[in-house]
Coordinates of C-alpha atoms in Angstrom, one line a residue:
M479 CA 30.7 -6.0 -12.3
P480 CA 32.0 -6.4 -15.9
P481 CA 33.1 -3.1 -17.4
N482 CA 30.8 -3.4 -20.4
S483 CA 27.7 -4.5 -18.6
K484 CA 24.6 -2.4 -18.1
L485 CA 23.9 -1.2 -14.6
L486 CA 20.1 -1.1 -14.4
P487 CA 19.5 -4.5 -16.0
L488 CA 21.9 -6.1 -13.6
M489 CA 20.2 -4.4 -10.7
R490 CA 16.7 -5.5 -11.9
A491 CA 17.9 -9.1 -12.2
N492 CA 19.4 -9.0 -8.7
L493 CA 16.2 -7.6 -7.2
R494 CA 14.1 -10.2 -9.0
L495 CA 16.5 -13.0 -7.8
R496 CA 15.7 -11.8 -4.2
H497 CA 12.0 -11.6 -4.9
F498 CA 11.6 -7.9 -4.3
S499 CA 8.2 -6.5 -5.3
P500 CA 7.8 -4.9 -8.7
R501 CA 7.1 -1.5 -7.0
T502 CA 10.3 -1.8 -5.0
E503 CA 12.2 -2.6 -8.2
E504 CA 10.8 0.5 -9.9
A505 CA 11.6 2.7 -7.0
Y506 CA 15.1 1.5 -6.6
T507 CA 16.0 1.8 -10.2
M508 CA 14.5 5.3 -10.3
W509 CA 16.7 6.4 -7.5
V510 CA 19.8 5.0 -9.1
R511 CA 18.9 6.8 -12.3
R512 CA 18.4 10.1 -10.5
Y513 CA 21.7 9.6 -8.6
V514 CA 23.7 9.0 -11.8
R515 CA 22.1 12.0 -13.5
F516 CA 22.7 14.3 -10.5
H517 CA 26.5 13.5 -10.9
G518 CA 26.7 14.2 -14.6
L519 CA 26.1 10.6 -15.8
R520 CA 29.3 9.3 -14.2
H521 CA 29.4 5.6 -13.4
P522 CA 28.6 4.9 -9.7
R523 CA 31.9 3.0 -9.4
E524 CA 33.7 6.3 -9.9
L525 CA 31.6 7.8 -7.1
G526 CA 31.6 7.1 -3.4
E527 CA 30.3 8.0 0.0
A528 CA 30.9 11.7 -0.5
E529 CA 28.8 11.8 -3.7
V530 CA 26.0 9.7 -2.0
L531 CA 26.0 12.3 0.9
A532 CA 25.9 15.2 -1.6
F533 CA 22.9 13.6 -3.4
L534 CA 21.0 13.1 -0.1
R535 CA 21.7 16.7 0.9
H536 CA 20.4 17.9 -2.4
L537 CA 17.2 15.9 -1.8
A538 CA 16.8 17.2 1.7
E539 CA 17.8 20.9 1.3
E540 CA 16.8 21.7 -2.3
R541 CA 14.0 19.2 -2.9
K542 CA 12.7 19.4 0.6
A543 CA 12.3 15.6 0.6
A544 CA 10.5 13.9 3.5
P545 CA 12.6 11.6 5.8
S546 CA 10.8 8.6 4.4
T547 CA 11.8 9.6 0.9
L548 CA 15.4 10.1 2.0
A549 CA 15.3 6.6 3.6
Q550 CA 14.1 5.0 0.4
A551 CA 16.7 6.7 -1.7
L552 CA 19.5 5.6 0.7
A553 CA 18.2 2.1 0.7
A554 CA 18.3 2.0 -3.1
L555 CA 21.9 3.3 -3.1
Q556 CA 22.9 0.9 -0.4
F557 CA 21.6 -2.0 -2.5
L558 CA 23.4 -0.8 -5.5
Y559 CA 26.8 -0.5 -3.8
R560 CA 26.5 -3.6 -1.6
E561 CA 24.9 -6.1 -4.0
I562 CA 26.0 -4.8 -7.5
L563 CA 29.2 -2.9 -7.1
R564 CA 30.4 -4.8 -3.9
I565 CA 31.4 -1.6 -2.3
P566 CA 29.4 -1.3 1.0
L567 CA 28.6 2.2 2.2
R568 CA 29.3 3.3 5.8
V569 CA 25.7 4.2 6.8
G570 CA 25.6 5.7 10.3
G571 CA 29.2 6.8 10.0
A572 CA 30.1 8.8 6.9
I573 CA 26.5 8.8 5.8
P574 CA 23.9 9.7 8.5
R575 CA 20.8 7.6 8.6
P576 CA 17.6 9.8 8.0
Q577 CA 15.7 10.2 11.2
Q578 CA 12.0 9.4 10.6
P579 CA 9.6 11.1 13.1
T580 CA 6.8 9.0 14.6
R581 CA 3.6 10.4 13.3
I582 CA 0.1 9.8 14.7
P583 CA -2.2 8.4 12.0
V584 CA -5.3 10.3 10.9
V585 CA -8.4 8.4 12.3
L586 CA -12.0 9.1 11.5
T587 CA -14.9 8.6 14.0
P588 CA -17.5 6.0 13.0
Q589 CA -19.8 8.8 12.0
E590 CA -17.2 10.4 9.8
V591 CA -16.4 7.0 8.1
A592 CA -20.2 6.7 7.4
R593 CA -20.2 10.2 5.9
V594 CA -17.3 9.6 3.6
L595 CA -18.4 6.1 2.5
G596 CA -21.9 7.5 1.9
E597 CA -20.5 9.8 -0.8
L598 CA -18.8 7.0 -2.7
R599 CA -20.6 5.3 -5.7
G600 CA -20.2 2.2 -7.7
T601 CA -17.1 0.0 -7.4
A602 CA -15.2 2.6 -5.4
R603 CA -17.9 2.4 -2.7
L604 CA -17.4 -1.4 -2.3
V605 CA -13.6 -0.9 -2.2
G606 CA -14.0 1.7 0.5
W607 CA -16.2 -0.6 2.6
L608 CA -13.6 -3.4 2.3
L609 CA -10.7 -1.1 3.2
Y610 CA -12.6 -0.1 6.4
G611 CA -14.3 -3.4 7.1
S612 CA -11.3 -5.6 6.6
G613 CA -8.3 -3.3 7.3
L614 CA -6.8 -3.8 3.8
R615 CA -4.2 -1.7 2.1
L616 CA -5.5 -0.3 -1.2
Q617 CA -3.1 -2.4 -3.3
E618 CA -4.0 -5.5 -1.3
C619 CA -7.7 -4.9 -2.0
L620 CA -7.4 -4.3 -5.7
S621 CA -5.2 -7.3 -6.2
L622 CA -7.6 -9.7 -4.7
R623 CA -8.6 -12.7 -6.8
V624 CA -11.9 -14.6 -6.6
K625 CA -10.3 -17.5 -4.8
D626 CA -9.1 -15.2 -2.0
V627 CA -12.6 -14.3 -0.9
D628 CA -14.5 -16.8 1.2
L629 CA -18.1 -15.6 1.6
E630 CA -19.2 -18.6 3.7
R631 CA -16.4 -18.3 6.3
R632 CA -16.4 -14.5 6.1
E633 CA -12.7 -14.4 5.4
I634 CA -10.4 -12.6 3.0
R635 CA -6.9 -14.1 2.3
V636 CA -4.3 -11.5 1.5
R637 CA -1.5 -13.0 -0.7
R638 CA 2.0 -11.5 -0.7
G639 CA 1.0 -8.4 1.3
K640 CA 3.6 -5.9 2.5
G641 CA 6.8 -7.8 3.3
A642 CA 5.6 -10.7 1.0
K643 CA 3.5 -12.1 3.9
D644 CA 0.2 -13.9 3.5
R645 CA -2.6 -13.3 6.1
V646 CA -6.3 -13.9 6.8
T647 CA -8.5 -11.0 7.8
V648 CA -12.3 -10.7 8.5
L649 CA -14.9 -10.0 5.9
A650 CA -17.6 -7.8 7.3
E651 CA -21.1 -9.3 7.4
S652 CA -22.6 -6.0 6.3
V653 CA -20.7 -6.0 3.0
R654 CA -21.0 -9.7 2.2
E655 CA -24.2 -9.5 0.2
E656 CA -23.0 -6.6 -1.9
L657 CA -19.7 -8.3 -2.5
A658 CA -21.5 -11.5 -3.7
A659 CA -23.7 -9.4 -6.1
H660 CA -20.5 -7.7 -7.4
L661 CA -18.8 -11.1 -8.0
G662 CA -21.9 -12.3 -9.9
E663 CA -21.6 -9.3 -12.3
V664 CA -17.9 -9.9 -12.7
E665 CA -18.4 -13.6 -13.5
E666 CA -21.0 -12.7 -16.1
G667 CA -18.5 -10.4 -17.8
F668 CA -15.8 -13.0 -17.6
R669 CA -18.1 -15.6 -19.2
R670 CA -18.9 -13.2 -22.0
E671 CA -15.2 -12.5 -22.5
C672 CA -14.5 -16.3 -22.8
D673 CA -17.2 -16.6 -25.5
R674 CA -15.3 -14.1 -27.7
G675 CA -12.6 -16.6 -28.4
R676 CA -9.8 -18.7 -26.9
D677 CA -7.5 -15.8 -26.6
H678 CA -9.9 -13.8 -24.4
G679 CA -10.7 -13.9 -20.7
W680 CA -7.1 -14.2 -19.5
V681 CA -5.3 -12.6 -16.5
A682 CA -1.7 -12.5 -15.6
L683 CA -0.5 -15.1 -13.0
P684 CA 2.2 -14.6 -10.4
G685 CA 5.7 -16.1 -11.0
A686 CA 5.8 -19.1 -13.3
L687 CA 2.3 -20.4 -12.4
G688 CA 1.3 -19.7 -16.0
V689 CA 3.8 -22.3 -17.1
K690 CA 2.9 -24.9 -14.5
Y691 CA -0.9 -24.4 -14.9
P692 CA -1.4 -23.2 -18.5
Q693 CA -5.2 -22.8 -18.3
A694 CA -5.3 -21.2 -14.8
G695 CA -5.2 -17.7 -16.2
R696 CA -8.5 -18.3 -17.9
S697 CA -10.2 -19.9 -14.9
W698 CA -12.8 -18.2 -12.7
P699 CA -10.9 -18.6 -9.4
W700 CA -7.9 -16.6 -10.7
Q701 CA -9.9 -13.7 -12.0
W702 CA -9.6 -10.3 -10.3
V703 CA -12.3 -9.2 -7.9
F704 CA -12.0 -5.7 -9.2
P705 CA -11.1 -6.0 -12.9
A706 CA -10.2 -2.9 -15.0
R707 CA -12.5 -1.9 -17.8
R708 CA -9.9 -1.9 -20.5
R709 CA -8.2 -5.0 -22.0
Y710 CA -4.7 -5.3 -23.3
R711 CA -3.0 -7.9 -25.6
D712 CA 0.0 -9.7 -24.4
E713 CA 1.8 -10.3 -27.7
A714 CA 4.3 -12.9 -26.2
A715 CA 1.5 -15.1 -24.9
G716 CA -1.0 -14.3 -27.6
Q717 CA -3.7 -13.5 -25.0
V718 CA -6.2 -10.7 -24.4
R719 CA -6.0 -9.9 -20.7
R720 CA -7.4 -7.6 -18.0
H721 CA -5.5 -6.0 -15.2
H722 CA -7.1 -5.1 -11.9
L723 CA -8.5 -1.6 -11.2
H724 CA -5.8 1.0 -11.0
P725 CA -5.3 2.5 -7.5
S726 CA -5.5 6.1 -8.8
A727 CA -9.2 5.6 -9.8
V728 CA -10.1 4.8 -6.2
Q729 CA -7.8 7.4 -4.7
R730 CA -9.5 10.1 -6.8
A731 CA -13.0 8.9 -5.8
V732 CA -12.1 8.8 -2.1
A733 CA -10.6 12.3 -2.2
A734 CA -13.7 13.7 -4.0
A735 CA -16.0 11.9 -1.5
A736 CA -14.2 13.3 1.5
A737 CA -14.5 16.8 0.1
R738 CA -18.2 16.4 -0.5
S739 CA -18.7 14.9 3.0
G740 CA -17.4 18.0 4.7
V741 CA -15.2 15.9 7.1
P742 CA -12.5 18.4 8.3
K743 CA -9.6 15.9 8.1
R744 CA -7.1 14.8 5.5
V745 CA -8.8 11.6 4.3
S746 CA -7.0 9.0 2.0
C747 CA -7.7 5.3 1.3
H748 CA -5.2 4.4 4.0
T749 CA -7.3 6.4 6.6
F750 CA -9.9 3.6 6.4
R751 CA -7.2 1.1 7.5
H752 CA -6.2 3.3 10.4
S753 CA -9.8 3.7 11.5
F754 CA -10.4 0.0 11.3
A755 CA -7.5 -0.7 13.7
T756 CA -8.4 2.1 16.1
H757 CA -12.1 1.2 16.3
L758 CA -11.3 -2.4 17.0
L759 CA -9.1 -1.4 19.9
E760 CA -11.8 0.9 21.2
S761 CA -14.3 -1.9 21.2
G762 CA -11.9 -4.1 23.3
T763 CA -10.4 -6.3 20.7
D764 CA -7.0 -7.8 21.8
I765 CA -4.1 -5.9 20.3
R766 CA -2.4 -9.2 19.2
T767 CA -5.6 -10.0 17.2
V768 CA -5.5 -6.6 15.6
Q769 CA -1.8 -7.1 14.8
E770 CA -2.6 -10.4 13.0
L771 CA -5.5 -8.8 11.0
L772 CA -3.3 -5.9 9.9
G773 CA -0.3 -8.1 9.1
H774 CA 2.1 -6.1 11.2
R775 CA 5.4 -7.9 11.8
D776 CA 5.8 -6.4 15.3
V777 CA 3.2 -5.4 17.9
S778 CA 5.0 -2.1 18.5
T779 CA 3.7 -1.0 15.1
T780 CA 0.1 -1.8 16.1
M781 CA 0.6 0.0 19.4
L782 CA 0.8 3.3 17.5
Y783 CA -3.0 3.2 17.4
T784 CA -3.3 3.3 21.2
H785 CA -2.3 6.9 21.0
V786 CA -5.4 7.9 19.1
L787 CA -8.0 5.9 21.0
N788 CA -11.2 7.9 21.8
R789 CA -11.9 7.0 25.4
G790 CA -14.6 9.6 25.9
V791 CA -15.7 10.8 29.4
P792 CA -13.8 8.1 31.4
G793 CA -10.6 9.1 29.7
V794 CA -8.2 11.9 30.5
R795 CA -9.6 15.3 31.5
S796 CA -7.9 18.6 31.3
P797 CA -6.7 19.9 34.7
A798 CA -8.4 23.2 33.8
D799 CA -11.8 21.4 33.7
R800 CA -11.2 19.9 37.1
L801 CA -10.2 23.4 38.5
A802 CA -13.3 24.9 37.0
D803 CA -15.5 22.2 38.6
G804 CA -14.0 23.2 42.0
G805 CA -15.4 26.7 41.7
L806 CA -12.9 28.9 39.9
A807 CA -13.9 32.5 40.4
E808 CA -15.3 34.2 37.3
A809 CA -12.7 37.0 37.7
Q810 CA -9.9 34.5 37.8
R811 CA -10.9 32.8 34.5
P812 CA -8.9 33.9 31.4
A813 CA -10.7 36.7 29.5
V814 CA -12.0 35.8 26.0
R815 CA -10.7 38.3 23.5
S816 CA -13.1 39.5 20.9

């Protein structure tokens, strides 16, 4: 790296060259910034494995960071030293790799799903039904474009999901009519926007598609399924645009709905995706099919949901229940303390 060059712009350019997602770019640059500040604004080239280990220990011991947070911080610093500074870190040797525990996901019963979704209103309700009915991640759902929804074939095409992978998942028949009505309202708003002038009605396009297809950003197929209320002006392009709905709006609505429903579980938007996978497996759907619908790279990730299957009476019974069925004497049963 040239001595007078700026570190973060170089890192951003390197991440974009490798087509990392914008969220990964922001996370990695944030960790490098925190790492440099932790060591008194010294240049990372002057630091090494001992300083990286000290930073990770600070996060673990003082900040009480979760293993996933430590893993992300380490991945960012690995990228910095390997790709930018050309000084690879000895991870697994001098720097231990954070051990991430295998956690069982929170899964709702169908009745609990109905209770939470019943408390949602407006656009958040439709988003919730898609998260549960199609197994979408929240960001995947909110970044859907009109062309990605096929109402006739009952399919949703996810573009550049986690790991930059495309996939096709199912569109629930029960939500198709409501989604069609929602798209009709969105189209009416889009047409009104276009009537305001040639600089209105635009959306941002991925990559360089805006250069290749100059008018695509103002066409109906490329519009967001869930557009934000507010507009913004892109001064460079001279366009008034809309972004899609912000994830925090749906997250707040789901948290409030879960509290009103009285479901005694920690419910988030991702809980609907966990419930989608578990309920499919409970109904007898092949695990490979569930893997494809979820977009998992390896079936071992999908197999995690087999640990939370609700098998009911034919499932495992406690040995205490079998002993009680055999005639355990009342005096031998454990006393219940008042």
